JSON list of C-alpha atoms in Angstrom, two decimals:
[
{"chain": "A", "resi": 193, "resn": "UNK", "atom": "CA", "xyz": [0.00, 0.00, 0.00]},
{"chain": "A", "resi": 194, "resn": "UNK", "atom": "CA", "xyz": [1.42, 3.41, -0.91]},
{"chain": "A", "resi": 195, "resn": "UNK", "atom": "CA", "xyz": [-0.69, 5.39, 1.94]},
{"chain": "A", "resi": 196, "resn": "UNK", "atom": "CA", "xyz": [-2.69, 6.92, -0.37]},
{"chain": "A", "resi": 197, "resn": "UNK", "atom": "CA", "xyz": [-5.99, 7.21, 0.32]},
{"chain": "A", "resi": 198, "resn": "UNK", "atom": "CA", "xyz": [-8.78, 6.57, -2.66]},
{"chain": "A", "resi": 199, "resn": "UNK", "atom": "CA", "xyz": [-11.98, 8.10, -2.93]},
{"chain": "A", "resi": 200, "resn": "UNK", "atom": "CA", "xyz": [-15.10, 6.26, -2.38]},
{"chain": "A", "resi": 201, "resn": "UNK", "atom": "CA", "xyz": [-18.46, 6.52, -4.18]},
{"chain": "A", "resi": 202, "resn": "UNK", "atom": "CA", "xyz": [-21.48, 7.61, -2.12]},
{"chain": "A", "resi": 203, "resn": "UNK", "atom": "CA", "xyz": [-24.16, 4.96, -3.40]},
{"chain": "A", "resi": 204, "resn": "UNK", "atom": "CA", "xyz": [-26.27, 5.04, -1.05]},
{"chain": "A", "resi": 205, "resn": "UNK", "atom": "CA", "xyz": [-28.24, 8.55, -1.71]},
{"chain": "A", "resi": 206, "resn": "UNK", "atom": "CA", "xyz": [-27.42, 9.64, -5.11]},
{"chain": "A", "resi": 207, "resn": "UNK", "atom": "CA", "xyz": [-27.87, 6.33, -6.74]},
{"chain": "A", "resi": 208, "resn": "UNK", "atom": "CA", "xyz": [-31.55, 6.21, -4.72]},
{"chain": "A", "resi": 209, "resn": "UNK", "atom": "CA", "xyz": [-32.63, 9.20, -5.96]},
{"chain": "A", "resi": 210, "resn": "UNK", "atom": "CA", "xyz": [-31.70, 8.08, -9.62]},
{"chain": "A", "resi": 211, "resn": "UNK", "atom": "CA", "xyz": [-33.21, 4.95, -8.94]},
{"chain": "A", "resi": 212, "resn": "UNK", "atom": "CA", "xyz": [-36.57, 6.23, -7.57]},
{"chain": "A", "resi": 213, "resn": "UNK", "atom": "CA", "xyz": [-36.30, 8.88, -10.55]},
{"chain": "A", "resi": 214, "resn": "UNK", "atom": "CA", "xyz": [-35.56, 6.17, -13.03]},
{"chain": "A", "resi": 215, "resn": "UNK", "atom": "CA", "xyz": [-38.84, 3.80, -11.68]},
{"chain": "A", "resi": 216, "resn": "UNK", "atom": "CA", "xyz": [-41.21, 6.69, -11.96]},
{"chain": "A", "resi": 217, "resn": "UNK", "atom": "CA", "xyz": [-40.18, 7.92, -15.49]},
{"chain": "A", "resi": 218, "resn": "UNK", "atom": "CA", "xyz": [-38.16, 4.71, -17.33]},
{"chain": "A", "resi": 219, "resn": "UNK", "atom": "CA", "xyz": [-37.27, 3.86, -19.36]},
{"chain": "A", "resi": 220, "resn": "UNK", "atom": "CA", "xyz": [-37.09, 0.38, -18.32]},
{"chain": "A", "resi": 221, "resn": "UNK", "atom": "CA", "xyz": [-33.61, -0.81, -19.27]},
{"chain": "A", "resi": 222, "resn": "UNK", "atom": "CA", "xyz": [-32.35, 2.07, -17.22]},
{"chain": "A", "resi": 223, "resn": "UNK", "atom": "CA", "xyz": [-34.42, 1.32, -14.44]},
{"chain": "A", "resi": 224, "resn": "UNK", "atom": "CA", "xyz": [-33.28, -2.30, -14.19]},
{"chain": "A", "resi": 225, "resn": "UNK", "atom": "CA", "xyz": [-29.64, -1.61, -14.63]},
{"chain": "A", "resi": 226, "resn": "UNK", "atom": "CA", "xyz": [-29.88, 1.48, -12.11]},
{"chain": "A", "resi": 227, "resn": "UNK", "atom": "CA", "xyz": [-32.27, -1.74, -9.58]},
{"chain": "A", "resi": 228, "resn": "UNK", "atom": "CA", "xyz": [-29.74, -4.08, -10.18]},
{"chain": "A", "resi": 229, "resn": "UNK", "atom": "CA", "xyz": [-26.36, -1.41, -9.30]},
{"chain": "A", "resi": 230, "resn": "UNK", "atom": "CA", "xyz": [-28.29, -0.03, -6.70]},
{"chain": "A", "resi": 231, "resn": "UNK", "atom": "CA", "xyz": [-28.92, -3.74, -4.95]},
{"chain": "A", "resi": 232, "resn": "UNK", "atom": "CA", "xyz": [-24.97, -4.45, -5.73]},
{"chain": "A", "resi": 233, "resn": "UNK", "atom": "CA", "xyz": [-25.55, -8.27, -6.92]},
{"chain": "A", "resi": 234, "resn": "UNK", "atom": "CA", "xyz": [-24.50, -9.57, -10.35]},
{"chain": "A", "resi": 235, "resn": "UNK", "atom": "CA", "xyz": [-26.17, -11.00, -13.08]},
{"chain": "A", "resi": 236, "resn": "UNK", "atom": "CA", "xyz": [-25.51, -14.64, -12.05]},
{"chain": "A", "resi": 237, "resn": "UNK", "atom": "CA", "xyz": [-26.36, -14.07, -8.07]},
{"chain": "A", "resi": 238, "resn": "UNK", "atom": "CA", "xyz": [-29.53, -12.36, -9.35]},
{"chain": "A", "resi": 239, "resn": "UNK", "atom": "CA", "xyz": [-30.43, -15.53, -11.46]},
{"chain": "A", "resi": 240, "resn": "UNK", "atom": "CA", "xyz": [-29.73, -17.85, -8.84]},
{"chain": "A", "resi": 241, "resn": "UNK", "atom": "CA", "xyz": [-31.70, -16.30, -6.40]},
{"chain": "A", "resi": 242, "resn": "UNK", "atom": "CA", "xyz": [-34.60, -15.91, -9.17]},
{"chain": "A", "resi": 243, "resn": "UNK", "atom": "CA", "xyz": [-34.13, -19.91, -9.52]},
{"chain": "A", "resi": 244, "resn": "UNK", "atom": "CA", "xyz": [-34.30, -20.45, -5.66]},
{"chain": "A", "resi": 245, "resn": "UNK", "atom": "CA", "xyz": [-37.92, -18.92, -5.97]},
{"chain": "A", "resi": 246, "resn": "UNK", "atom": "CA", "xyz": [-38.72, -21.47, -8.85]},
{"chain": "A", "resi": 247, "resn": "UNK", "atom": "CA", "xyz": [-38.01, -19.26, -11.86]},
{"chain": "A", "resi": 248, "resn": "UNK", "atom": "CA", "xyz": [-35.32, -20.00, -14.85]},
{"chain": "A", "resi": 249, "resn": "UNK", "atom": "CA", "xyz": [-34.12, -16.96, -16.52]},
{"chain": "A", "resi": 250, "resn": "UNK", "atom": "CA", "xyz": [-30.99, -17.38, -18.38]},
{"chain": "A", "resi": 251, "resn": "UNK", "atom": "CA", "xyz": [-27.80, -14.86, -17.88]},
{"chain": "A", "resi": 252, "resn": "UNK", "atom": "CA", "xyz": [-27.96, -13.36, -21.32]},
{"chain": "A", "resi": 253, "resn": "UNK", "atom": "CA", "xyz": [-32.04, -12.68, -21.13]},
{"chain": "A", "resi": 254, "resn": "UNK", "atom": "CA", "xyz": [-30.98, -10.98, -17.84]},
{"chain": "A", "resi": 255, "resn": "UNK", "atom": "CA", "xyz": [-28.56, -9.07, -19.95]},
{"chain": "A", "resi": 256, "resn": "UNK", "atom": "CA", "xyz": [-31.01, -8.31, -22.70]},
{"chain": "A", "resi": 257, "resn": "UNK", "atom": "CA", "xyz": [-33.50, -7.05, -20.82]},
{"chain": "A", "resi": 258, "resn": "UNK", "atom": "CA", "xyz": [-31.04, -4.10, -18.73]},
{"chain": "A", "resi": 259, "resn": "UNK", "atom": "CA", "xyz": [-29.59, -3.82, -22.15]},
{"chain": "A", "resi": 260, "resn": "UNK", "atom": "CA", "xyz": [-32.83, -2.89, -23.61]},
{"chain": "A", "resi": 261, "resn": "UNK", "atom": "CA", "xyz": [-32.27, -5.33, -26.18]},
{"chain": "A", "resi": 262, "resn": "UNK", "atom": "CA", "xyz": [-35.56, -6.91, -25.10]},
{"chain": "A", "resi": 263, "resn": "UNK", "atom": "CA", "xyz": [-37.77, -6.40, -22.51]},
{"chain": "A", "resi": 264, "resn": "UNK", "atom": "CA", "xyz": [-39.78, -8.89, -20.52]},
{"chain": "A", "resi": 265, "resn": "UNK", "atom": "CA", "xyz": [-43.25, -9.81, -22.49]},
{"chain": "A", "resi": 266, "resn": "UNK", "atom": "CA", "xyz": [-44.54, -13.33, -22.26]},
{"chain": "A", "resi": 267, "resn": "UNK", "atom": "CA", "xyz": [-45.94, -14.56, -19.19]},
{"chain": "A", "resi": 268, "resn": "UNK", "atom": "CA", "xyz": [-43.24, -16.77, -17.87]},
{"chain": "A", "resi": 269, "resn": "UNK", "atom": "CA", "xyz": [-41.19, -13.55, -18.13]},
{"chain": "A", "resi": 270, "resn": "UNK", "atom": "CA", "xyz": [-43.29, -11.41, -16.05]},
{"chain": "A", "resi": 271, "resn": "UNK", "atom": "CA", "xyz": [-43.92, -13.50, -13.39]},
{"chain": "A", "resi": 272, "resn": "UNK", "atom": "CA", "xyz": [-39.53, -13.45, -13.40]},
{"chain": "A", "resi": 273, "resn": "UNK", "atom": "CA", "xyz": [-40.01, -9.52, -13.10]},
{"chain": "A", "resi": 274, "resn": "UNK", "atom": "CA", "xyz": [-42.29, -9.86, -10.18]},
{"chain": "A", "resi": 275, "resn": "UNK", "atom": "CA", "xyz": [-39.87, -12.15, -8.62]},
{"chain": "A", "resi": 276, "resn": "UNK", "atom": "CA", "xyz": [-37.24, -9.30, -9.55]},
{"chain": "A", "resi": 277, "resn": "UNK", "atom": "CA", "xyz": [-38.46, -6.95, -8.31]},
{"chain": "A", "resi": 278, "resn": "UNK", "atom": "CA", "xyz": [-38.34, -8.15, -4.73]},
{"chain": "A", "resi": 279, "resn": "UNK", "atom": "CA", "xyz": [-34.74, -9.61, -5.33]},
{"chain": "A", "resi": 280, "resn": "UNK", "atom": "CA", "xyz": [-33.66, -5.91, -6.03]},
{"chain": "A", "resi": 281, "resn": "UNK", "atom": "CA", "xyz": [-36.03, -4.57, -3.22]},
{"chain": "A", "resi": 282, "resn": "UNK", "atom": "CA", "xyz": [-37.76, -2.10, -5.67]},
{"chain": "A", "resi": 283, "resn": "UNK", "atom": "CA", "xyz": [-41.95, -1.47, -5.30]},
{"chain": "A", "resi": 284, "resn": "UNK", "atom": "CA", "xyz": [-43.66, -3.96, -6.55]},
{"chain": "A", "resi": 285, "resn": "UNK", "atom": "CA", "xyz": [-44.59, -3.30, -10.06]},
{"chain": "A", "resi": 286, "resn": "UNK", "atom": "CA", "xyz": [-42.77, -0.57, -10.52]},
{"chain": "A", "resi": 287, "resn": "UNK", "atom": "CA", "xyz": [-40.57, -2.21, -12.92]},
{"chain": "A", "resi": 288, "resn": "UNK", "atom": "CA", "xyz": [-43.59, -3.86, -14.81]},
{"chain": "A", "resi": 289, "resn": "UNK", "atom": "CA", "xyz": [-44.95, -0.34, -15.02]},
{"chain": "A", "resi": 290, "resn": "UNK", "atom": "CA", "xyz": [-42.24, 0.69, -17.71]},
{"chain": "A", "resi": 291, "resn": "UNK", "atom": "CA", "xyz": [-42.99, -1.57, -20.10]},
{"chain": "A", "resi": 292, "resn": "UNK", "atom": "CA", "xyz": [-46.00, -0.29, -21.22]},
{"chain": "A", "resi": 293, "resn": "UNK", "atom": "CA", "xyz": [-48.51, -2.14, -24.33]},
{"chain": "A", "resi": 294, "resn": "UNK", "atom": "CA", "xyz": [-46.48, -5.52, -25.97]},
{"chain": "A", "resi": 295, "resn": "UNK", "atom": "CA", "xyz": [-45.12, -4.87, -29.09]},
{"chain": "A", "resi": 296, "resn": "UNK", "atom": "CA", "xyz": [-46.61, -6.21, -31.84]},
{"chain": "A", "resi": 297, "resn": "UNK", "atom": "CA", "xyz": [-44.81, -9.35, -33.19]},
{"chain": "A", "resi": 298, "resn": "UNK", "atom": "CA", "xyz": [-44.47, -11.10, -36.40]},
{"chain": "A", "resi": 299, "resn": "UNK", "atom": "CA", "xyz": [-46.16, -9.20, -39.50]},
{"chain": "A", "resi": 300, "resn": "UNK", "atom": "CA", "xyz": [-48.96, -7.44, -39.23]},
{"chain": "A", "resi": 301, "resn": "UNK", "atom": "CA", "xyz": [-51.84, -6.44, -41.70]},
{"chain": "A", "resi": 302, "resn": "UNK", "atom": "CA", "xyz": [-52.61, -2.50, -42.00]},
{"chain": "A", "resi": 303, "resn": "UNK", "atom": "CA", "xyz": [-55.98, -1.66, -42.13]},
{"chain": "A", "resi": 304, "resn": "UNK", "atom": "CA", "xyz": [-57.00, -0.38, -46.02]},
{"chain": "A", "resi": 305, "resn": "UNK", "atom": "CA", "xyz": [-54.63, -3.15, -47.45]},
{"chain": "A", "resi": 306, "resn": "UNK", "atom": "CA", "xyz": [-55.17, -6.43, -49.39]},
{"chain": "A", "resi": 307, "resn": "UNK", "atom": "CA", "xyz": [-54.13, -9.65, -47.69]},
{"chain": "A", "resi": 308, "resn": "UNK", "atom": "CA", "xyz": [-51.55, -11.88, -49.57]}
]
């Protein structure tokens, strides 16, 4: 050790206050990621203690979904959020607030158009 002394990072009240900002307004990557930072527990803690409560969620969906490469949708997946959402000691449903309507999926026929 060279004596020197490094600074440390306040988490505890600026990262609440972007966290409670962040589950009012979303979006809901940012909201997860800011959950998950705030909580301090990794991807793969997170997913095993989602598995001790009887619910399989693979690292990379974890991933995805703080990403905002996906979001949780079907119902397997937000029945993981609710369990997530006590893991990271957020409100519950605060996270499945942010998501707002499904996306549509697949193709989809616009009104005024001929079907092929």
């Amino acid at each position: 050790m060279t004596g020197q002394r490094t600074p440390t990072i306040d988490r505890g009240s600026t990262a609440g206050r972007d966290l409670g900002q962040l589950l009012e307004t979303g979006p809901f990557a940012e909201a997860l990621r800011a959950a998950i930072r705030a909580r301090g527990l990794g991807l793969e803690r997170i997913r095993y203690r989602l598995r001790v409560r009887g619910t399989t969620v693979s690292l990379a969906t974890l991933s995805h979904w703080q990403s905002g490469r996906c979001r949780p949708e079907r119902p397997e997946s937000l029945r993981a959020l609710r369990n997530l959402e006590q893991i990271l000691g957020v409100p519950d449903g605060s996270l499945r607030r942010l998501l707002g309507p499904p996306r549509p999926r697949g193709q989809f026929h616009q009104p005024g158009q001929p079907l092929s």
